[in-house]
Amino acid sequence: MKEEQRSLLLQSSSLFSPPQGVKLSYGTAGFRADASILRSTVHRVGMLAALRSLKTQSVVGLMITASHNKVTDNGVKIVDPSGGMLSQEWEPFADQLANAQTPEALLSLITEFVEKERIPFDGLQSAEILLGRDTRPSGESLLEAAKQGISSILGAIALDLGILTTPQLHWMVRARNKGKPATEPAYFEQISSSFRCLVDLIPNETESNKMDNTVVVDGADGVGGEKLEVLKNMLTGLVIEVRNTGKGGGLLNDGVGADYVQKEKVVPRGFGSNDVGIRCASFDGDADRLVYFTVPTNGSSKIDLVDGDKILSLFAVFIKEQLSILTKEGNENPNNNSQARLGVVQTAYANGASTDYLKQLGLKVIFTPTGVKHLHEKAAQFDIGIYFEANGHGTILFSESWLSWLEARNNELSLVSEGSEQQKAALRLLSVSKLINQAVGDALSCLLLVEAILQHKGWSIQKWNELYQDLPSRQLKVKVVDRTAVTTTNAETIAVSPPGIQEAIDAETAKRLKGRCFIRPSGTEDVIRVYAEASTQEAADSLADSVAKIVDRFLGFGSSKQ
């Protein structure tokens, strides 16, 4: 390493002291904590982003957000060149960087890592990092810390893209590395024109004309509401009313947002009796999650929730329909590649009724451990992979090879049967691939796709919600001495250790009709999470309580005294 580079790193890192007595860990959400202790961490993630760009010789992103956390929190994460999350192989290095106690220790770590990874570090190579942040008050000073971290690496350039949703930054990094326009106007233009195309292809006989084309959206007082105000003016065939935009003095994620609505199952702030029966939706703070809901009765604070599992099911029904139209008359072609490998990916937290419904449709359902990175990786193995978590985070991935085939097939059909049902199906699938975010779950693009499909099918939100009836469920947390004592297999549904615990869980589960229960260690705190399902709410509650007692017996604070 050049002396100039060494002194630059030492000088820059000496300006940012790491928080004392706090150990930070890089997870699916990157680093996340109270904003007041994050300046040093964000500064170092700036360095990490520059190193990642040098290593991959590509543009990477750095996003400052804490998503659905309270407004006093913040966080930082890196967007890889694909538009996905930071490679898991780099996560341990991220942890070491964040927790290094002195500038000298930091320099030593970087020197060692650069050598091991063979990163070109002579100042001759350039690195480019796209920066984005959400609307949190702490975002601006943290962004400055990130910029200083980036500029401490010779040849690294930071491009500040201002306030963005997290999915917008992911989309822009992916577009930039594909040599496509990577601006916010380009993003808005792509998703609005793809939506328009889907609406134009709605069959004339559909009852969508009778359908109410208004949706009321809770913007969580975050960046999503702000961006939706811009996007809604570019749309035809859909009326969007945005509430909790962040402009009315409401507090980010406070009694609003997808996380609150999905977990509490109550109306968000700003919604009430006037909204009975209306189609409503909620974004989370950085607009990568989406859930729908209706207010069922006057004066009720409860809602009928339409969560990520139902969004997945709606998308799966539509994609499957279009594929079957596309392949209907295509069998005469021996080179026909239209039998797309369509797969659906869920976690064990998906409601059992949704899994049964998807299997009844004849779809292949795969389970992965909790965490978007696991779902995304598995979905990418199909020609078309749909993944969603119940919390409303998910998307549809199309393989490059299948999209190339689809483009060619569409061109072929436009020559021989312009305007045929097959060609329309091809155009719809191409439009979906451009509308839906190929990098990450995106509340803005998912909202537009839901609305286009509901119009296409002429469905109300009530009809959509009736696809299947959720099984009652209950989630609990049990404080334990050591969460690592629980190890799991089979996508976290079976506890391997401690010995005997799974048998005890199975015995309790067998006592309930349609019973299903699993435990898993939390990724961030010393608790074990319990999830239970059964045919009635009472049975789901009692199963969760019984299994919580089993966990406490095996692992709780009482167990250490035995």
Coordinates of N, CA and C in Angstrom, one line a residue, residues 223-417:
V223 N -40.2 8.1 2.9 CA -39.8 8.5 1.6 C -40.7 7.9 0.5
G224 N -41.4 6.8 0.8 CA -42.3 6.2 -0.2 C -43.5 7.1 -0.5
G225 N -44.0 7.7 0.5 CA -45.2 8.6 0.3 C -44.8 9.8 -0.6
E226 N -43.6 10.3 -0.3 CA -43.0 11.4 -1.1 C -42.9 11.1 -2.6
K227 N -42.3 9.9 -2.8 CA -42.1 9.4 -4.2 C -43.4 9.1 -4.9
L228 N -44.4 8.5 -4.2 CA -45.6 8.2 -4.8 C -46.4 9.4 -5.2
E229 N -46.2 10.5 -4.5 CA -46.8 11.8 -4.9 C -46.3 12.2 -6.3
V230 N -45.1 11.9 -6.6 CA -44.5 12.2 -8.0 C -45.1 11.2 -9.0
L231 N -45.0 9.9 -8.7 CA -45.4 8.9 -9.6 C -46.8 8.9 -10.0
K232 N -47.7 9.2 -9.0 CA -49.2 9.1 -9.3 C -49.6 10.0 -10.5
N233 N -48.9 11.1 -10.6 CA -49.2 12.1 -11.7 C -48.8 11.6 -13.1
M234 N -48.0 10.5 -13.1 CA -47.5 9.9 -14.4 C -48.4 8.8 -14.8
L235 N -49.5 8.4 -14.0 CA -50.3 7.2 -14.3 C -51.6 7.6 -14.9
T236 N -52.1 6.7 -15.8 CA -53.4 6.8 -16.3 C -54.1 5.5 -15.9
G237 N -55.4 5.6 -15.6 CA -56.2 4.4 -15.3 C -56.1 4.0 -13.9
L238 N -55.5 4.8 -13.0 CA -55.4 4.5 -11.6 C -55.4 5.9 -10.8
V239 N -56.2 5.9 -9.8 CA -56.2 7.1 -8.9 C -55.6 6.7 -7.6
I240 N -54.5 7.4 -7.2 CA -53.9 7.1 -5.9 C -54.0 8.3 -5.0
E241 N -54.5 8.0 -3.8 CA -54.6 9.0 -2.8 C -53.5 8.7 -1.7
V242 N -52.6 9.6 -1.5 CA -51.5 9.3 -0.5 C -51.8 10.0 0.8
R243 N -51.7 9.2 1.9 CA -51.7 9.8 3.2 C -50.4 9.5 4.0
N244 N -50.2 10.2 5.0 CA -48.9 10.0 5.8 C -47.7 10.2 4.9
T245 N -47.7 11.3 4.2 CA -46.6 11.5 3.2 C -45.3 12.0 3.8
G246 N -45.4 12.3 5.1 CA -44.2 12.9 5.8 C -44.3 14.4 5.8
K247 N -45.2 15.0 5.1 CA -45.3 16.5 5.0 C -46.3 17.0 6.1
G248 N -47.1 16.2 6.7 CA -48.1 16.7 7.6 C -47.7 16.7 9.1
G249 N -46.4 16.6 9.3 CA -45.9 16.6 10.7 C -46.0 15.3 11.4
G250 N -46.4 14.2 10.8 CA -46.5 12.9 11.4 C -45.1 12.3 11.5
L251 N -44.9 11.4 12.5 CA -43.6 10.8 12.8 C -43.4 9.5 12.0
L252 N -42.3 9.4 11.3 CA -42.0 8.2 10.5 C -42.2 6.9 11.3
N253 N -43.0 6.0 10.7 CA -43.2 4.7 11.3 C -43.9 4.7 12.6
D254 N -44.5 5.8 13.0 CA -45.1 5.9 14.4 C -46.6 5.7 14.2
G255 N -47.1 4.5 14.5 CA -48.5 4.2 14.3 C -48.9 4.1 12.8
V256 N -48.0 4.0 11.9 CA -48.2 3.9 10.5 C -47.2 2.9 9.9
G257 N -47.5 2.6 8.6 CA -46.5 1.8 7.9 C -46.8 0.3 7.8
A258 N -46.2 -0.4 6.9 CA -46.5 -1.8 6.6 C -46.2 -2.7 7.8
D259 N -45.1 -2.4 8.5 CA -44.7 -3.3 9.6 C -45.7 -3.2 10.7
Y260 N -46.2 -2.0 11.0 CA -47.2 -1.7 12.1 C -48.5 -2.4 11.7
V261 N -48.9 -2.2 10.5 CA -50.2 -2.7 10.0 C -50.2 -4.2 10.0
Q262 N -49.1 -4.8 9.5 CA -49.0 -6.3 9.4 C -49.0 -7.0 10.7
K263 N -48.2 -6.4 11.6 CA -48.0 -7.0 12.9 C -49.2 -6.8 13.9
E264 N -49.7 -5.5 13.9 CA -50.8 -5.2 14.9 C -52.2 -5.4 14.3
K265 N -52.3 -5.5 13.0 CA -53.6 -5.7 12.3 C -54.6 -4.7 12.7
V266 N -54.2 -3.4 12.8 CA -55.1 -2.3 13.1 C -54.9 -1.2 12.1
V267 N -55.9 -0.3 12.0 CA -55.8 0.8 11.0 C -54.6 1.7 11.4
P268 N -53.8 2.2 10.4 CA -52.8 3.2 10.7 C -53.4 4.5 10.9
R269 N -52.6 5.4 11.5 CA -53.0 6.8 11.7 C -53.4 7.4 10.4
G270 N -54.5 8.2 10.5 CA -55.0 8.9 9.3 C -56.1 8.1 8.5
F271 N -56.4 6.9 9.0 CA -57.4 6.0 8.4 C -58.5 5.7 9.4
G272 N -59.7 5.5 9.0 CA -60.8 5.3 9.9 C -62.1 4.9 9.3
S273 N -63.2 5.4 9.9 CA -64.6 5.0 9.5 C -64.9 5.4 8.1
N274 N -64.4 6.5 7.6 CA -64.7 6.9 6.2 C -64.1 6.0 5.2
D275 N -63.2 5.1 5.6 CA -62.5 4.2 4.6 C -63.1 2.8 4.6
V276 N -64.2 2.6 5.2 CA -64.8 1.2 5.3 C -65.0 0.7 3.8
G277 N -64.4 -0.5 3.6 CA -64.6 -1.2 2.3 C -63.7 -0.7 1.2
I278 N -62.9 0.4 1.4 CA -62.0 0.9 0.4 C -60.7 0.1 0.3
R279 N -60.1 0.0 -0.9 CA -58.9 -0.7 -1.0 C -57.7 0.2 -0.5
C280 N -57.1 -0.2 0.5 CA -56.0 0.6 1.1 C -54.7 -0.2 1.1
A281 N -53.6 0.5 1.1 CA -52.3 -0.2 1.1 C -51.3 0.6 2.1
S282 N -50.3 -0.1 2.5 CA -49.3 0.5 3.4 C -47.9 0.2 2.9
F283 N -47.0 1.2 2.9 CA -45.6 1.1 2.6 C -44.9 1.0 4.0
D284 N -43.6 0.5 4.0 CA -42.8 0.7 5.2 C -41.9 2.0 5.0
G285 N -41.1 2.3 6.0 CA -40.4 3.6 6.0 C -39.5 3.8 4.8
D286 N -38.9 2.8 4.2 CA -38.0 3.0 3.0 C -38.6 2.4 1.7
A287 N -39.9 2.0 1.8 CA -40.7 1.6 0.6 C -40.2 0.3 0.0
D288 N -39.7 -0.6 0.8 CA -39.4 -2.0 0.2 C -40.4 -3.0 0.6
R289 N -41.4 -2.6 1.4 CA -42.5 -3.6 1.8 C -43.8 -3.0 1.5
L290 N -44.8 -3.9 1.2 CA -46.1 -3.4 0.8 C -47.1 -4.5 1.4
V291 N -48.1 -4.0 2.1 CA -49.3 -4.8 2.4 C -50.5 -4.0 2.1
Y292 N -51.6 -4.8 1.8 CA -52.9 -4.2 1.6 C -53.8 -4.4 2.8
F293 N -54.9 -3.6 2.9 CA -55.9 -3.9 4.0 C -57.2 -3.2 3.6
T294 N -58.3 -3.6 4.3 CA -59.5 -2.9 4.3 C -60.0 -2.7 5.7
V295 N -60.7 -1.6 5.9 CA -61.4 -1.3 7.2 C -62.8 -2.0 7.1
P296 N -63.0 -3.1 7.8 CA -64.2 -3.9 7.6 C -65.5 -3.2 8.1
T297 N -65.5 -2.5 9.2 CA -66.8 -2.0 9.7 C -66.6 -0.6 10.3
N298 N -67.6 0.2 10.4 CA -67.6 1.5 11.0 C -67.2 1.4 12.5
G299 N -66.2 2.3 12.9 CA -65.9 2.4 14.3 C -64.9 1.3 14.7
S300 N -64.5 0.4 13.8 CA -63.6 -0.7 14.2 C -62.1 -0.2 13.9
S301 N -61.2 -0.5 14.9 CA -59.8 -0.2 14.7 C -59.1 -1.4 14.0
K302 N -59.8 -2.5 14.0 CA -59.2 -3.8 13.4 C -59.3 -3.6 11.8
I303 N -58.5 -4.4 11.1 CA -58.5 -4.4 9.7 C -58.6 -5.8 9.2
D304 N -59.0 -6.0 7.9 CA -58.8 -7.2 7.2 C -57.5 -7.1 6.4
L305 N -56.5 -7.8 6.9 CA -55.1 -7.7 6.3 C -55.0 -8.5 5.0
V306 N -54.4 -8.0 4.0 CA -54.0 -8.7 2.8 C -52.5 -8.6 2.7
D307 N -51.8 -9.7 3.2 CA -50.3 -9.6 3.4 C -49.5 -10.1 2.2
G308 N -48.2 -10.2 2.5 CA -47.3 -10.6 1.4 C -47.6 -12.0 0.8
D309 N -48.1 -12.9 1.6 CA -48.5 -14.2 1.1 C -49.6 -14.1 0.1
K310 N -50.6 -13.2 0.3 CA -51.7 -13.0 -0.6 C -51.2 -12.2 -1.9
I311 N -50.2 -11.3 -1.7 CA -49.7 -10.6 -2.9 C -49.0 -11.7 -3.8
L312 N -48.2 -12.6 -3.1 CA -47.5 -13.6 -3.9 C -48.5 -14.5 -4.6
S313 N -49.6 -14.8 -4.0 CA -50.6 -15.7 -4.6 C -51.2 -15.0 -5.8
L314 N -51.5 -13.7 -5.7 CA -52.1 -13.0 -6.8 C -51.1 -12.9 -8.0
F315 N -49.9 -12.7 -7.7 CA -48.8 -12.7 -8.8 C -48.7 -14.0 -9.4
A316 N -48.7 -15.1 -8.6 CA -48.6 -16.5 -9.1 C -49.7 -16.8 -10.0
V317 N -51.0 -16.5 -9.6 CA -52.1 -16.8 -10.4 C -52.0 -16.1 -11.8
F318 N -51.6 -14.9 -11.8 CA -51.5 -14.1 -13.1 C -50.4 -14.6 -14.0
I319 N -49.3 -14.8 -13.4 CA -48.1 -15.3 -14.2 C -48.4 -16.7 -14.8
K320 N -49.0 -17.6 -14.0 CA -49.4 -18.9 -14.5 C -50.4 -18.8 -15.6
E321 N -51.4 -18.0 -15.5 CA -52.4 -17.8 -16.5 C -51.7 -17.3 -17.8
Q322 N -50.9 -16.3 -17.8 CA -50.2 -15.8 -19.0 C -49.3 -16.9 -19.6
L323 N -48.6 -17.7 -18.8 CA -47.8 -18.7 -19.4 C -48.6 -19.8 -20.1
S324 N -49.8 -20.1 -19.5 CA -50.6 -21.2 -20.1 C -51.2 -20.7 -21.4
I325 N -51.5 -19.3 -21.5 CA -52.0 -18.8 -22.8 C -50.9 -18.8 -23.8
L326 N -49.7 -18.5 -23.4 CA -48.5 -18.4 -24.3 C -48.2 -19.8 -24.9
T327 N -48.4 -20.8 -24.1 CA -48.0 -22.2 -24.5 C -49.1 -23.0 -25.1
K328 N -50.3 -22.4 -25.1 CA -51.5 -23.1 -25.6 C -51.3 -23.7 -27.0
E329 N -50.8 -22.9 -27.9 CA -50.7 -23.4 -29.3 C -49.2 -23.5 -29.7
G330 N -48.4 -23.5 -28.7 CA -46.9 -23.5 -29.1 C -46.3 -24.9 -29.2
N331 N -47.1 -25.9 -29.0 CA -46.5 -27.3 -28.9 C -46.0 -27.8 -30.3
E332 N -46.4 -27.1 -31.4 CA -46.0 -27.6 -32.7 C -44.6 -27.3 -33.0
N333 N -44.0 -26.4 -32.2 CA -42.6 -26.0 -32.4 C -41.7 -26.8 -31.6
P334 N -40.8 -27.7 -32.2 CA -40.0 -28.6 -31.4 C -38.9 -27.8 -30.6
N335 N -38.6 -26.6 -31.0 CA -37.6 -25.8 -30.2 C -38.3 -24.9 -29.2
N336 N -39.6 -25.2 -28.9 CA -40.3 -24.3 -28.0 C -39.8 -24.3 -26.6
N337 N -39.4 -23.2 -26.1 CA -38.8 -23.1 -24.8 C -39.8 -22.5 -23.8
S338 N -41.1 -22.4 -24.2 CA -42.0 -21.6 -23.5 C -42.4 -22.2 -22.2
Q339 N -42.1 -23.5 -22.0 CA -42.5 -24.1 -20.7 C -41.5 -23.6 -19.6
A340 N -41.8 -22.4 -19.2 CA -40.9 -21.8 -18.2 C -40.9 -22.5 -16.9
R341 N -39.8 -22.6 -16.3 CA -39.7 -23.2 -14.9 C -40.1 -22.1 -14.0
L342 N -41.3 -22.2 -13.5 CA -41.9 -21.2 -12.6 C -41.8 -21.8 -11.1
G343 N -41.2 -21.0 -10.3 CA -41.1 -21.5 -8.9 C -41.5 -20.4 -7.9
V344 N -42.0 -20.8 -6.7 CA -42.5 -19.9 -5.7 C -41.6 -20.2 -4.4
V345 N -41.1 -19.1 -3.8 CA -40.2 -19.3 -2.7 C -40.8 -18.6 -1.4
Q346 N -40.9 -19.4 -0.3 CA -41.5 -18.8 0.9 C -40.5 -19.2 2.1
T347 N -40.8 -18.6 3.2 CA -40.1 -19.1 4.5 C -41.2 -19.8 5.3
A348 N -40.7 -20.4 6.4 CA -41.6 -21.1 7.3 C -42.7 -20.2 7.9
Y349 N -42.5 -18.9 7.9 CA -43.4 -17.9 8.4 C -44.6 -17.7 7.5
A350 N -44.6 -18.2 6.3 CA -45.7 -18.1 5.4 C -46.9 -18.9 6.0
N351 N -48.1 -18.3 5.9 CA -49.2 -19.0 6.4 C -49.4 -20.3 5.7
G352 N -49.7 -21.4 6.4 CA -49.8 -22.7 5.8 C -50.9 -22.8 4.8
A353 N -52.0 -22.0 4.9 CA -53.1 -21.9 4.0 C -52.6 -21.4 2.6
S354 N -51.6 -20.5 2.6 CA -51.1 -19.9 1.4 C -50.3 -21.0 0.6
T355 N -49.5 -21.7 1.4 CA -48.7 -22.8 0.8 C -49.6 -23.9 0.2
D356 N -50.6 -24.2 0.9 CA -51.6 -25.2 0.3 C -52.2 -24.7 -0.9
Y357 N -52.6 -23.5 -0.9 CA -53.3 -22.9 -2.1 C -52.3 -22.9 -3.3
L358 N -51.1 -22.5 -3.1 CA -50.1 -22.5 -4.2 C -49.8 -23.9 -4.8
K359 N -49.8 -24.8 -3.9 CA -49.5 -26.2 -4.3 C -50.7 -26.7 -5.1
Q360 N -51.9 -26.3 -4.7 CA -53.2 -26.8 -5.4 C -53.2 -26.2 -6.8
L361 N -52.5 -25.0 -7.0 CA -52.4 -24.4 -8.3 C -51.4 -25.2 -9.2
G362 N -50.7 -26.2 -8.6 CA -49.8 -27.0 -9.3 C -48.4 -26.3 -9.4
L363 N -48.1 -25.4 -8.5 CA -46.8 -24.7 -8.5 C -45.8 -25.4 -7.6
K364 N -44.6 -25.2 -7.9 CA -43.5 -25.8 -7.1 C -43.2 -24.7 -6.0
V365 N -43.3 -25.2 -4.8 CA -43.0 -24.3 -3.6 C -41.8 -24.7 -2.9
I366 N -40.8 -23.8 -2.8 CA -39.6 -24.1 -2.1 C -39.5 -23.2 -0.8
F367 N -38.9 -23.8 0.2 CA -38.7 -23.1 1.5 C -37.3 -22.8 1.7
T368 N -37.0 -21.6 2.2 CA -35.6 -21.2 2.6 C -35.7 -20.7 4.0
P369 N -34.5 -20.5 4.7 CA -34.4 -19.9 6.0 C -34.9 -18.4 5.8
T370 N -35.3 -17.8 7.0 CA -35.8 -16.4 7.0 C -34.7 -15.5 6.5
G371 N -35.1 -14.4 5.8 CA -34.1 -13.4 5.3 C -34.2 -13.3 3.8
V372 N -34.3 -12.1 3.3 CA -34.5 -11.9 1.9 C -33.4 -12.4 1.0
K373 N -32.2 -12.4 1.5 CA -31.0 -12.9 0.7 C -31.2 -14.3 0.4
H374 N -31.8 -15.1 1.3 CA -32.0 -16.6 1.0 C -33.1 -16.8 0.0
L375 N -34.2 -16.0 0.1 CA -35.3 -16.1 -0.8 C -34.9 -15.7 -2.2
H376 N -34.2 -14.6 -2.3 CA -33.8 -14.0 -3.6 C -32.9 -15.0 -4.4
E377 N -31.9 -15.6 -3.6 CA -30.9 -16.5 -4.2 C -31.7 -17.7 -4.8
K378 N -32.6 -18.3 -4.1 CA -33.4 -19.4 -4.5 C -34.3 -19.1 -5.7
A379 N -34.9 -17.9 -5.6 CA -35.9 -17.5 -6.7 C -35.1 -17.4 -8.1
A380 N -33.8 -16.9 -7.9 CA -33.0 -16.7 -9.1 C -32.6 -18.0 -9.9
Q381 N -32.9 -19.1 -9.3 CA -32.6 -20.4 -9.9 C -33.7 -20.9 -10.9
F382 N -34.8 -20.1 -10.9 CA -35.9 -20.5 -11.9 C -35.9 -19.5 -13.1
D383 N -36.6 -19.9 -14.1 CA -36.9 -19.0 -15.2 C -37.7 -17.8 -14.7
I384 N -38.7 -18.1 -13.9 CA -39.5 -17.1 -13.3 C -39.6 -17.5 -11.8
G385 N -39.0 -16.7 -10.9 CA -39.1 -17.1 -9.5 C -39.8 -16.0 -8.7
I386 N -40.9 -16.3 -8.0 CA -41.6 -15.4 -7.2 C -41.3 -15.6 -5.7
Y387 N -40.9 -14.6 -5.0 CA -40.7 -14.8 -3.6 C -41.4 -13.6 -2.8
F388 N -41.9 -14.0 -1.6 CA -42.5 -12.9 -0.7 C -42.4 -13.4 0.7
E389 N -42.2 -12.5 1.6 CA -42.4 -12.8 3.0 C -43.7 -12.2 3.4
A390 N -44.3 -12.8 4.4 CA -45.6 -12.3 4.9 C -45.6 -10.8 5.2
N391 N -44.4 -10.3 5.6 CA -44.3 -8.9 6.0 C -44.4 -8.0 4.8
G392 N -44.5 -8.5 3.5 CA -44.8 -7.7 2.4 C -43.5 -7.4 1.5
H393 N -42.4 -8.0 1.8 CA -41.2 -7.8 1.1 C -41.0 -9.0 0.1
G394 N -41.0 -8.6 -1.2 CA -40.9 -9.7 -2.2 C -40.9 -9.1 -3.6
T395 N -40.6 -10.0 -4.6 CA -40.6 -9.5 -6.0 C -40.7 -10.7 -6.9
I396 N -40.6 -10.5 -8.2 CA -40.6 -11.6 -9.2 C -39.3 -11.5 -10.0
L397 N -38.5 -12.5 -10.1 CA -37.2 -12.5 -10.9 C -37.4 -13.3 -12.2
F398 N -37.0 -12.7 -13.3 CA -37.0 -13.4 -14.6 C -35.5 -13.6 -15.0
S399 N -35.2 -14.8 -15.4 CA -33.9 -15.1 -15.9 C -33.6 -14.4 -17.2
E400 N -32.4 -14.0 -17.4 CA -32.0 -13.3 -18.7 C -32.2 -14.2 -19.9
S401 N -31.9 -15.5 -19.7 CA -32.1 -16.4 -20.9 C -33.5 -16.6 -21.3
W402 N -34.4 -16.7 -20.3 CA -35.8 -16.9 -20.6 C -36.4 -15.6 -21.2
L403 N -36.0 -14.4 -20.7 CA -36.4 -13.1 -21.2 C -36.0 -13.0 -22.7
S404 N -34.8 -13.4 -23.0 CA -34.3 -13.4 -24.4 C -35.2 -14.2 -25.3
W405 N -35.6 -15.4 -24.8 CA -36.5 -16.3 -25.5 C -37.8 -15.6 -25.7
L406 N -38.3 -15.0 -24.6 CA -39.6 -14.3 -24.7 C -39.7 -13.2 -25.7
E407 N -38.6 -12.4 -25.7 CA -38.5 -11.3 -26.7 C -38.6 -11.8 -28.1
A408 N -37.8 -12.9 -28.3 CA -37.8 -13.5 -29.7 C -39.1 -14.0 -30.0
R409 N -39.8 -14.7 -29.1 CA -41.1 -15.3 -29.3 C -42.1 -14.2 -29.6
N410 N -42.0 -13.1 -28.9 CA -42.9 -11.9 -29.1 C -42.8 -11.4 -30.5
N411 N -41.5 -11.2 -30.9 CA -41.2 -10.7 -32.3 C -41.8 -11.6 -33.4
E412 N -41.6 -12.9 -33.1 CA -42.1 -14.0 -34.0 C -43.7 -13.9 -34.1
L413 N -44.3 -13.8 -33.0 CA -45.8 -13.7 -32.9 C -46.3 -12.4 -33.6
S414 N -45.6 -11.3 -33.4 CA -46.0 -10.1 -34.0 C -46.0 -10.1 -35.5
L415 N -45.2 -11.0 -36.1 CA -45.1 -11.2 -37.5 C -46.3 -12.1 -38.0
V416 N -46.5 -13.2 -37.3 CA -47.5 -14.1 -37.8 C -48.9 -14.0 -37.2
S417 N -49.0 -13.5 -36.0 CA -50.3 -13.3 -35.4 C -50.4 -12.1 -34.5

